[in-house]
CSV table of C-alpha atoms in Angstrom, one decimal:
chain,number,residue,atom,x,y,z
A,1,MET,CA,27.9,-21.1,-11.4
A,2,GLN,CA,28.8,-20.3,-7.8
A,3,ALA,CA,26.2,-17.5,-7.8
A,4,ALA,CA,23.5,-19.9,-9.0
A,5,GLN,CA,24.4,-22.4,-6.3
A,6,ARG,CA,24.2,-19.7,-3.7
A,7,MET,CA,20.8,-18.6,-5.0
A,8,SER,CA,19.5,-22.2,-5.0
A,9,ALA,CA,20.9,-23.1,-1.6
A,10,PRO,CA,18.2,-23.2,1.1
A,11,ASN,CA,18.4,-20.4,3.6
A,12,PRO,CA,16.7,-20.3,7.0
A,13,THR,CA,13.8,-17.9,7.6
A,14,VAL,CA,15.2,-15.0,9.7
A,15,TYR,CA,12.2,-14.1,11.8
A,16,PRO,CA,13.9,-11.2,13.9
A,17,ILE,CA,14.5,-9.3,10.6
A,18,LEU,CA,11.1,-10.1,9.2
A,19,PHE,CA,9.4,-8.8,12.4
A,20,ALA,CA,11.7,-5.8,12.5
A,21,ILE,CA,11.0,-4.7,8.9
A,22,GLY,CA,7.3,-5.4,9.4
A,23,PHE,CA,7.4,-3.2,12.6
A,24,VAL,CA,9.0,-0.4,10.6
A,25,HIS,CA,6.5,-0.8,7.9
A,26,LEU,CA,3.8,-0.2,10.6
A,27,LEU,CA,5.7,2.9,11.7
A,28,ASN,CA,6.2,4.2,8.2
A,29,ASP,CA,2.6,3.7,7.1
A,30,SER,CA,1.2,5.1,10.4
A,31,MET,CA,3.1,8.3,9.5
A,32,GLN,CA,1.6,8.3,6.1
A,33,SER,CA,-1.8,7.8,7.7
A,34,VAL,CA,-1.3,11.1,9.7
A,35,VAL,CA,-2.1,12.9,6.5
A,36,PRO,CA,-5.7,11.6,6.0
A,37,ALA,CA,-6.2,11.5,9.7
A,38,VAL,CA,-5.6,15.3,9.9
A,39,PHE,CA,-7.9,16.0,7.0
A,40,PRO,CA,-11.0,16.8,9.1
A,41,ILE,CA,-8.9,19.2,11.2
A,42,LEU,CA,-7.3,20.9,8.2
A,43,GLU,CA,-10.6,21.2,6.4
A,44,LYS,CA,-12.0,23.3,9.3
A,45,SER,CA,-8.8,25.2,10.5
A,46,MET,CA,-7.6,26.2,7.0
A,47,ASN,CA,-11.1,26.2,5.3
A,48,LEU,CA,-9.9,23.7,2.7
A,49,THR,CA,-12.1,22.4,0.0
A,50,TYR,CA,-12.5,18.7,-0.8
A,51,GLY,CA,-10.5,19.3,-3.9
A,52,GLN,CA,-7.6,20.8,-1.9
A,53,LEU,CA,-7.7,17.8,0.4
A,54,GLY,CA,-7.6,15.6,-2.6
A,55,TRP,CA,-4.5,17.4,-3.9
A,56,ILE,CA,-2.8,16.9,-0.5
A,57,GLY,CA,-3.5,13.2,-0.7
A,58,PHE,CA,-2.3,13.3,-4.4
A,59,ALA,CA,1.0,15.0,-3.5
A,60,LEU,CA,1.7,12.4,-0.8
A,61,SER,CA,0.9,9.3,-2.8
A,62,MET,CA,2.4,10.5,-6.1
A,63,THR,CA,5.7,11.5,-4.5
A,64,SER,CA,6.0,8.1,-2.9
A,65,SER,CA,4.6,6.3,-5.9
A,66,ILE,CA,6.6,7.8,-8.7
A,67,MET,CA,9.9,7.4,-6.8
A,68,GLN,CA,9.3,3.8,-5.6
A,69,PRO,CA,9.9,2.1,-9.0
A,70,VAL,CA,12.9,4.4,-9.5
A,71,VAL,CA,14.4,3.5,-6.1
A,72,GLY,CA,13.7,-0.2,-6.8
A,73,TRP,CA,15.3,-0.1,-10.3
A,74,LEU,CA,18.4,1.6,-8.9
A,75,THR,CA,18.8,-0.7,-6.0
A,76,ASP,CA,18.3,-3.7,-8.3
A,77,LYS,CA,21.4,-2.5,-10.0
A,78,LYS,CA,23.5,-1.4,-7.0
A,79,SER,CA,22.7,-2.4,-3.4
A,80,ALA,CA,22.1,0.5,-1.0
A,81,PRO,CA,21.2,-0.9,2.4
A,82,TYR,CA,21.4,2.4,4.2
A,83,VAL,CA,18.9,4.1,2.0
A,84,LEU,CA,16.4,2.7,4.5
A,85,PRO,CA,17.3,4.9,7.5
A,86,PHE,CA,18.1,7.9,5.2
A,87,GLY,CA,14.6,7.8,3.8
A,88,MET,CA,13.1,7.6,7.2
A,89,GLY,CA,15.0,10.8,8.1
A,90,LEU,CA,13.2,12.5,5.2
A,91,SER,CA,9.9,11.4,6.7
A,92,MET,CA,10.9,12.9,10.1
A,93,ILE,CA,11.5,16.3,8.4
A,94,GLY,CA,8.1,16.0,6.8
A,95,MET,CA,6.3,15.3,10.0
A,96,LEU,CA,8.0,18.3,11.7
A,97,GLY,CA,6.9,20.5,8.8
A,98,LEU,CA,3.4,19.3,9.0
A,99,ALA,CA,3.1,20.2,12.7
A,100,PHE,CA,4.0,23.8,12.0
A,101,ALA,CA,2.5,24.3,8.5
A,102,PRO,CA,0.6,27.6,8.4
A,103,GLY,CA,-1.3,27.0,5.2
A,104,PHE,CA,-2.1,24.8,2.2
A,105,TRP,CA,1.1,25.1,0.3
A,106,TYR,CA,3.3,24.4,3.4
A,107,VAL,CA,1.2,21.3,4.0
A,108,LEU,CA,1.9,20.2,0.4
A,109,MET,CA,5.6,20.7,0.9
A,110,SER,CA,5.7,18.7,4.1
A,111,VAL,CA,3.8,15.7,2.7
A,112,VAL,CA,6.3,15.6,-0.3
A,113,PHE,CA,9.1,14.9,2.3
A,114,ILE,CA,6.9,12.2,3.9
A,115,GLY,CA,6.3,10.7,0.4
A,116,LEU,CA,10.0,10.7,-0.4
A,117,GLY,CA,10.8,8.8,2.8
A,118,SER,CA,8.1,6.3,2.0
A,119,ALA,CA,9.4,5.8,-1.5
A,120,ALA,CA,12.9,5.0,-0.2
A,121,PHE,CA,11.5,2.5,2.3
A,122,HIS,CA,9.0,0.4,0.4
A,123,PRO,CA,11.1,-1.3,-2.4
A,124,GLU,CA,14.0,-1.9,0.0
A,125,GLY,CA,11.7,-3.1,2.7
A,126,SER,CA,10.2,-5.6,0.3
A,127,ARG,CA,13.7,-6.7,-0.7
A,128,VAL,CA,14.7,-7.3,3.0
A,129,ALA,CA,11.6,-9.4,3.4
A,130,TYR,CA,12.6,-11.4,0.4
A,131,MET,CA,16.1,-11.9,1.7
A,132,ALA,CA,14.9,-12.9,5.1
A,133,ALA,CA,12.2,-15.3,3.9
A,134,GLY,CA,14.2,-18.4,3.2
A,135,GLY,CA,11.8,-20.8,1.7
A,136,ARG,CA,8.7,-19.1,3.0
A,137,ARG,CA,8.3,-16.1,0.7
A,138,GLY,CA,4.5,-15.9,1.0
A,139,LEU,CA,4.6,-15.8,4.8
A,140,ALA,CA,7.4,-13.2,4.7
A,141,GLN,CA,5.5,-10.9,2.4
A,142,SER,CA,2.4,-11.3,4.6
A,143,ILE,CA,4.4,-10.3,7.7
A,144,TYR,CA,5.8,-7.3,5.9
A,145,GLN,CA,2.5,-6.1,4.3
A,146,VAL,CA,0.4,-6.7,7.4
A,147,GLY,CA,2.6,-4.3,9.3
A,148,GLY,CA,1.9,-1.6,6.7
A,149,ASN,CA,-1.8,-2.2,6.6
A,150,LEU,CA,-2.0,-2.1,10.4
A,151,GLY,CA,-0.2,1.3,10.3
A,152,GLN,CA,-2.7,2.6,7.7
A,153,SER,CA,-5.6,1.4,9.8
A,154,LEU,CA,-4.5,3.6,12.7
A,155,ALA,CA,-5.5,6.9,10.9
A,156,PRO,CA,-9.1,7.1,12.4
A,157,LEU,CA,-7.8,6.4,15.9
A,158,MET,CA,-5.1,9.1,15.4
A,159,THR,CA,-7.9,11.6,14.6
A,160,ILE,CA,-9.9,10.6,17.7
A,161,LEU,CA,-7.0,10.4,20.2
A,162,ILE,CA,-4.5,13.0,18.8
A,163,PHE,CA,-5.8,15.4,16.3
A,164,ILE,CA,-9.3,16.2,17.7
A,165,PRO,CA,-7.8,17.1,21.2
A,166,LEU,CA,-4.4,18.5,20.0
A,167,GLY,CA,-5.2,19.8,16.5
A,168,GLN,CA,-2.6,19.9,13.6
A,169,PHE,CA,0.3,20.3,16.1
A,170,GLY,CA,-0.3,16.7,17.3
A,171,SER,CA,1.7,15.5,14.3
A,172,ILE,CA,4.8,16.6,16.2
A,173,TRP,CA,4.7,13.3,18.1
A,174,PHE,CA,5.3,11.4,15.0
A,175,THR,CA,8.8,12.8,14.7
A,176,PHE,CA,9.6,10.4,17.6
A,177,VAL,CA,8.0,7.6,15.7
A,178,ALA,CA,10.3,8.4,12.8
A,179,ALA,CA,13.3,8.5,15.1
A,180,LEU,CA,12.4,5.0,16.5
A,181,ALA,CA,12.1,3.7,12.9
A,182,VAL,CA,15.6,5.1,12.0
A,183,LEU,CA,17.1,3.2,15.0
A,184,VAL,CA,15.5,-0.1,14.0
A,185,LEU,CA,16.5,0.4,10.3
A,186,LEU,CA,20.1,0.9,11.3
A,187,PHE,CA,20.0,-2.6,12.8
A,188,VAL,CA,18.2,-4.0,9.7
A,189,SER,CA,20.6,-2.3,7.3
A,190,ARG,CA,23.6,-3.8,9.0
A,191,TRP,CA,22.1,-7.3,8.5
A,192,TYR,CA,21.2,-6.4,4.9
A,193,SER,CA,24.9,-5.5,4.2
A,194,SER,CA,26.1,-8.7,5.7
A,195,GLN,CA,23.8,-10.8,3.5
A,196,LEU,CA,24.8,-9.3,0.1
A,197,VAL,CA,27.3,-12.0,-0.6
A,198,ARG,CA,24.5,-14.6,-0.4
A,199,PHE,CA,22.2,-12.5,-2.7
A,200,PRO,CA,24.1,-11.5,-5.9
A,201,LYS,CA,22.1,-9.4,-8.3
A,202,THR,CA,19.5,-11.8,-9.5
A,203,VAL,CA,19.0,-10.0,-12.8
A,204,LYS,CA,22.3,-11.3,-13.9
A,205,ALA,CA,21.6,-14.8,-12.5
A,206,ILE,CA,18.7,-15.5,-14.9
A,207,GLY,CA,20.3,-17.3,-17.8
A,208,LYS,CA,17.9,-17.5,-20.8
A,209,THR,CA,16.6,-14.5,-22.8
A,210,ILE,CA,12.9,-14.6,-23.2
A,211,SER,CA,11.3,-14.3,-26.6
A,212,VAL,CA,9.6,-11.2,-28.0
A,213,THR,CA,6.2,-12.9,-27.8
A,214,ARG,CA,6.8,-13.8,-24.1
A,215,LYS,CA,7.9,-10.2,-23.4
A,216,LYS,CA,4.6,-8.9,-24.8
A,217,GLN,CA,2.6,-11.4,-22.7
A,218,VAL,CA,4.5,-10.4,-19.6
A,219,GLY,CA,4.1,-6.7,-20.4
A,220,PHE,CA,0.3,-7.1,-20.9
A,221,ALA,CA,0.0,-9.1,-17.7
A,222,ILE,CA,2.0,-6.6,-15.5
A,223,THR,CA,0.1,-3.6,-17.1
A,224,LEU,CA,-3.3,-5.3,-16.3
A,225,LEU,CA,-2.1,-6.1,-12.8
A,226,VAL,CA,-1.2,-2.5,-12.2
A,227,PHE,CA,-4.6,-1.4,-13.5
A,228,LEU,CA,-6.3,-3.8,-11.1
A,229,VAL,CA,-4.3,-2.6,-8.1
A,230,PHE,CA,-5.1,1.0,-9.2
A,231,ALA,CA,-8.9,0.2,-9.1
A,232,ARG,CA,-8.6,-1.4,-5.7
A,233,SER,CA,-6.5,1.6,-4.5
A,234,TRP,CA,-9.0,4.1,-5.9
A,235,TYR,CA,-11.8,2.4,-4.0
A,236,SER,CA,-9.8,2.3,-0.8
A,237,ALA,CA,-8.9,6.0,-1.2
A,238,GLY,CA,-12.5,6.9,-1.7
A,239,ILE,CA,-13.5,5.1,1.5
A,240,SER,CA,-10.7,6.2,3.8
A,241,ASN,CA,-10.5,9.8,2.6
A,242,TYR,CA,-14.1,10.8,1.8
A,243,PHE,CA,-16.6,8.4,3.3
A,244,GLN,CA,-16.1,10.0,6.7
A,245,PHE,CA,-17.4,13.3,5.3
A,246,TYR,CA,-20.3,11.4,3.7
A,247,LEU,CA,-21.2,9.9,7.1
A,248,ILE,CA,-21.0,13.4,8.7
A,249,GLU,CA,-23.1,15.2,6.1
A,250,ASP,CA,-25.7,12.5,5.2
A,251,TYR,CA,-26.0,10.7,8.5
A,252,GLY,CA,-25.4,13.6,10.9
A,253,ILE,CA,-22.8,12.0,13.0
A,254,SER,CA,-19.7,13.7,14.6
A,255,ILE,CA,-16.1,13.6,13.3
A,256,ARG,CA,-15.2,11.3,16.2
A,257,GLU,CA,-18.1,8.8,15.5
A,258,ALA,CA,-17.2,8.7,11.8
A,259,GLN,CA,-13.6,7.6,12.6
A,260,TYR,CA,-14.8,4.3,14.1
A,261,PHE,CA,-16.4,3.3,10.8
A,262,ILE,CA,-13.2,4.1,8.9
A,263,PHE,CA,-11.1,2.2,11.5
A,264,LEU,CA,-13.3,-0.8,11.1
A,265,PHE,CA,-12.8,-0.8,7.3
A,266,LEU,CA,-9.1,-0.5,7.6
A,267,ALA,CA,-8.7,-2.9,10.5
A,268,SER,CA,-10.7,-5.6,8.6
A,269,GLY,CA,-8.3,-5.0,5.7
A,270,VAL,CA,-5.4,-6.0,8.0
A,271,ILE,CA,-7.3,-9.3,8.6
A,272,GLY,CA,-7.8,-9.8,4.9
A,273,THR,CA,-4.1,-9.1,4.1
A,274,PHE,CA,-3.1,-11.7,6.7
A,275,LEU,CA,-5.5,-14.3,5.3
A,276,GLY,CA,-4.7,-13.7,1.6
A,277,GLY,CA,-1.4,-15.4,1.6
A,278,PRO,CA,-2.6,-18.8,3.0
A,279,LEU,CA,-5.7,-18.6,0.7
A,280,ALA,CA,-3.4,-18.0,-2.3
A,281,ASP,CA,-1.3,-21.0,-1.4
A,282,ARG,CA,-4.4,-23.2,-1.3
A,283,PHE,CA,-6.5,-21.8,-4.2
A,284,GLY,CA,-4.0,-19.9,-6.4
A,285,LYS,CA,-2.9,-16.3,-6.5
A,286,ARG,CA,-4.9,-15.3,-9.6
A,287,ASN,CA,-8.1,-16.8,-8.0
A,288,VAL,CA,-7.6,-14.7,-4.8
A,289,ILE,CA,-7.0,-11.6,-6.8
A,290,LEU,CA,-10.2,-12.2,-8.8
A,291,PHE,CA,-12.2,-13.0,-5.6
A,292,SER,CA,-10.9,-10.0,-3.7
A,293,MET,CA,-12.6,-7.6,-6.1
A,294,VAL,CA,-15.5,-9.4,-7.7
A,295,GLY,CA,-16.4,-10.9,-4.3
A,296,SER,CA,-16.5,-7.5,-2.6
A,297,ALA,CA,-18.5,-5.9,-5.5
A,298,PRO,CA,-22.1,-6.7,-4.3
A,299,PHE,CA,-21.4,-5.4,-0.8
A,300,ALA,CA,-19.7,-2.3,-2.2
A,301,LEU,CA,-22.7,-1.6,-4.5
A,302,LEU,CA,-25.0,-1.7,-1.4
A,303,LEU,CA,-22.8,0.5,0.8
A,304,PRO,CA,-24.0,4.0,-0.3
A,305,HIS,CA,-27.7,3.1,0.0
A,306,VAL,CA,-28.1,1.4,3.4
A,307,SER,CA,-29.0,2.8,6.8
A,308,LEU,CA,-26.3,3.6,9.3
A,309,VAL,CA,-26.6,0.3,11.2
A,310,TRP,CA,-25.7,-1.7,8.1
A,311,ILE,CA,-22.5,0.2,7.4
A,312,TYR,CA,-20.6,-1.6,10.2
A,313,PRO,CA,-21.1,-5.2,8.8
A,314,LEU,CA,-20.6,-4.1,5.2
A,315,PHE,CA,-17.4,-2.3,6.0
A,316,PHE,CA,-16.1,-5.4,7.8
A,317,ILE,CA,-16.9,-7.7,4.9
A,318,ILE,CA,-15.7,-5.4,2.2
A,319,GLY,CA,-12.4,-4.7,4.0
A,320,ILE,CA,-11.6,-8.4,4.5
A,321,ILE,CA,-12.4,-9.4,1.0
A,322,ILE,CA,-11.0,-6.5,-1.1
A,323,LEU,CA,-7.7,-6.4,0.7
A,324,SER,CA,-7.1,-10.1,0.8
A,325,SER,CA,-5.1,-9.7,-2.4
A,326,PHE,CA,-2.9,-7.0,-1.0
A,327,SER,CA,0.3,-9.1,-0.5
A,328,VAL,CA,-0.8,-11.6,-3.1
A,329,THR,CA,-0.5,-9.1,-6.0
A,330,VAL,CA,3.2,-8.4,-5.0
A,331,VAL,CA,4.1,-12.1,-4.9
A,332,TYR,CA,2.3,-12.6,-8.2
A,333,ALA,CA,4.2,-9.8,-9.8
A,334,GLN,CA,7.6,-11.1,-8.4
A,335,GLU,CA,6.9,-14.4,-10.1
A,336,LEU,CA,5.7,-12.7,-13.3
A,337,ILE,CA,9.1,-10.8,-13.5
A,338,PRO,CA,11.6,-12.9,-11.6
A,339,GLY,CA,14.9,-11.4,-10.6
A,340,LYS,CA,13.7,-7.8,-10.2
A,341,ILE,CA,12.5,-7.7,-6.6
A,342,GLY,CA,12.9,-3.9,-6.0
A,343,THR,CA,11.6,-2.8,-9.4
A,344,VAL,CA,8.5,-5.0,-9.1
A,345,SER,CA,7.8,-4.1,-5.6
A,346,GLY,CA,8.1,-0.4,-6.4
A,347,LEU,CA,5.8,-0.8,-9.5
A,348,ILE,CA,3.0,-2.7,-7.7
A,349,VAL,CA,3.1,-1.0,-4.3
A,350,GLY,CA,4.3,2.4,-5.6
A,351,LEU,CA,3.2,3.2,-9.1
A,352,ALA,CA,-0.2,1.5,-8.8
A,353,PHE,CA,-1.0,3.4,-5.6
A,354,GLY,CA,0.1,6.6,-7.4
A,355,MET,CA,-2.5,5.9,-10.0
A,356,GLY,CA,-4.9,5.5,-7.1
A,357,ALA,CA,-3.8,8.9,-5.8
A,358,ILE,CA,-4.9,10.4,-9.1
A,359,GLY,CA,-8.2,8.9,-8.4
A,360,SER,CA,-8.2,10.4,-4.9
A,361,ALA,CA,-7.7,13.9,-6.3
A,362,PHE,CA,-10.4,13.3,-9.0
A,363,LEU,CA,-12.8,12.1,-6.3
A,364,GLY,CA,-12.2,15.2,-4.3
A,365,MET,CA,-12.9,17.5,-7.2
A,366,LEU,CA,-16.0,15.3,-8.1
A,367,ALA,CA,-17.3,15.7,-4.5
A,368,ASP,CA,-17.0,19.5,-4.8
A,369,VAL,CA,-19.0,19.5,-8.0
A,370,TRP,CA,-21.5,16.6,-7.8
A,371,GLY,CA,-21.6,16.0,-4.1
A,372,LEU,CA,-20.5,13.2,-1.8
A,373,TYR,CA,-23.3,10.9,-2.6
A,374,ALA,CA,-22.6,10.7,-6.3
A,375,THR,CA,-18.9,10.2,-5.5
A,376,MET,CA,-19.6,7.3,-3.2
A,377,VAL,CA,-21.9,5.7,-5.8
A,378,LEU,CA,-19.0,6.0,-8.4
A,379,CYS,CA,-16.6,4.4,-5.9
A,380,SER,CA,-19.0,1.5,-5.4
A,381,ILE,CA,-18.7,0.5,-9.1
A,382,LEU,CA,-14.9,0.2,-9.0
A,383,PRO,CA,-14.6,-3.4,-7.7
A,384,LEU,CA,-16.5,-4.7,-10.7
A,385,ILE,CA,-13.3,-3.9,-12.7
A,386,GLY,CA,-11.9,-7.0,-11.0
A,387,ILE,CA,-13.6,-9.2,-13.6
A,388,LEU,CA,-10.6,-8.4,-15.9
A,389,THR,CA,-8.5,-10.6,-13.7
A,390,VAL,CA,-9.6,-13.6,-15.8
A,391,PHE,CA,-7.2,-12.3,-18.5
A,392,LEU,CA,-4.1,-12.7,-16.2
A,393,PRO,CA,-1.9,-15.8,-16.7
A,394,SER,CA,-2.9,-18.6,-14.4
A,395,ASP,CA,-0.5,-19.7,-11.6
A,396,GLU,CA,0.3,-22.9,-13.6
A,397,LYS,CA,1.3,-20.8,-16.6
A,398,LEU,CA,3.5,-18.6,-14.5
A,399,ARG,CA,5.4,-21.7,-13.3
A,400,ARG,CA,5.9,-22.9,-16.9
A,401,TRP,CA,7.2,-19.5,-17.9
A,402,GLU,CA,9.6,-19.4,-15.0
A,403,ALA,CA,10.8,-22.9,-15.8
A,404,GLU,CA,11.5,-21.9,-19.4
A,405,GLN,CA,13.9,-19.2,-18.2
A,406,ARG,CA,16.1,-21.5,-16.2
């Protein structure tokens, strides 16, 4: 009874913690972005194939993705506030290894450490955002996710400003980024520890057992949601990892010039992520998820076939629309499975992106065999999968399901 009262009592929104965890999300994802940013350098210095580059991206994403639901599940059962700075320490080791890696297998080993650090951060980072949100969970999730998307968008600028002039060794600077993140996370973890009395394990706080039929409905919905996020992630991976090579080969531009196009796509995605939360509040989460993919599909289909001058506006439009559902899918999943914040966050942000990593490796091998043009045409079809969103439960139905469990 007391636990239920604590959970229902209104809490203030703790903005210093929200901005701190959003800032570390930026640092964490900027370190992950080092890997695709250094792709053009590794491709030349180590004579790597597109398939090998795809496996490097696969190793990073799969290590992070497979472990995220595991970390979330474990911390849903037993709180572990200091797993946050510990995980960031693993990322520091990975960045150091990447700076000195002499060959392909050493690069793979280094990115595994970076992936493990990211896996430790994301579910617990999402939990911190939930705990600090008070009554503004949509806003809190947007602040947290925008930090990560902004970090991802820095990859092309890293290539221009760091890796083209300094080469692979430029990644040594990101060990200092990891050290800064550890210091901020020590502050966040202390706050997290002090709040545990206000946030007993919500899995135990949910009173009623749902029926077998409802379990099947929820299982179908979460599986479909993961598949939709997978398709979105596969498309984003194809653009951010391989479109730069398509620009270089088919349009004859330099590595430096290609990075500006990729940066525009990723930066517009940050805008879309920020706008997605308010749009979902006004028009519904399922509607935003549907629009983010189906609405971007016509522009995605055009992208591989237009002249260079049209790629800028198309990238800007596609980035805003397709990533407008980035934070919305996490909030939707948390409402679909209430009480399992870490597990759900790990599943959506982690496992779904891991499936996208499989797509990244496949696209790399496809580019080696069929060429970049065919690969980009295949990518352009992926947003059409978003039409399956109509089979997700509506927002109203989610609210009815949640009320039945009280």
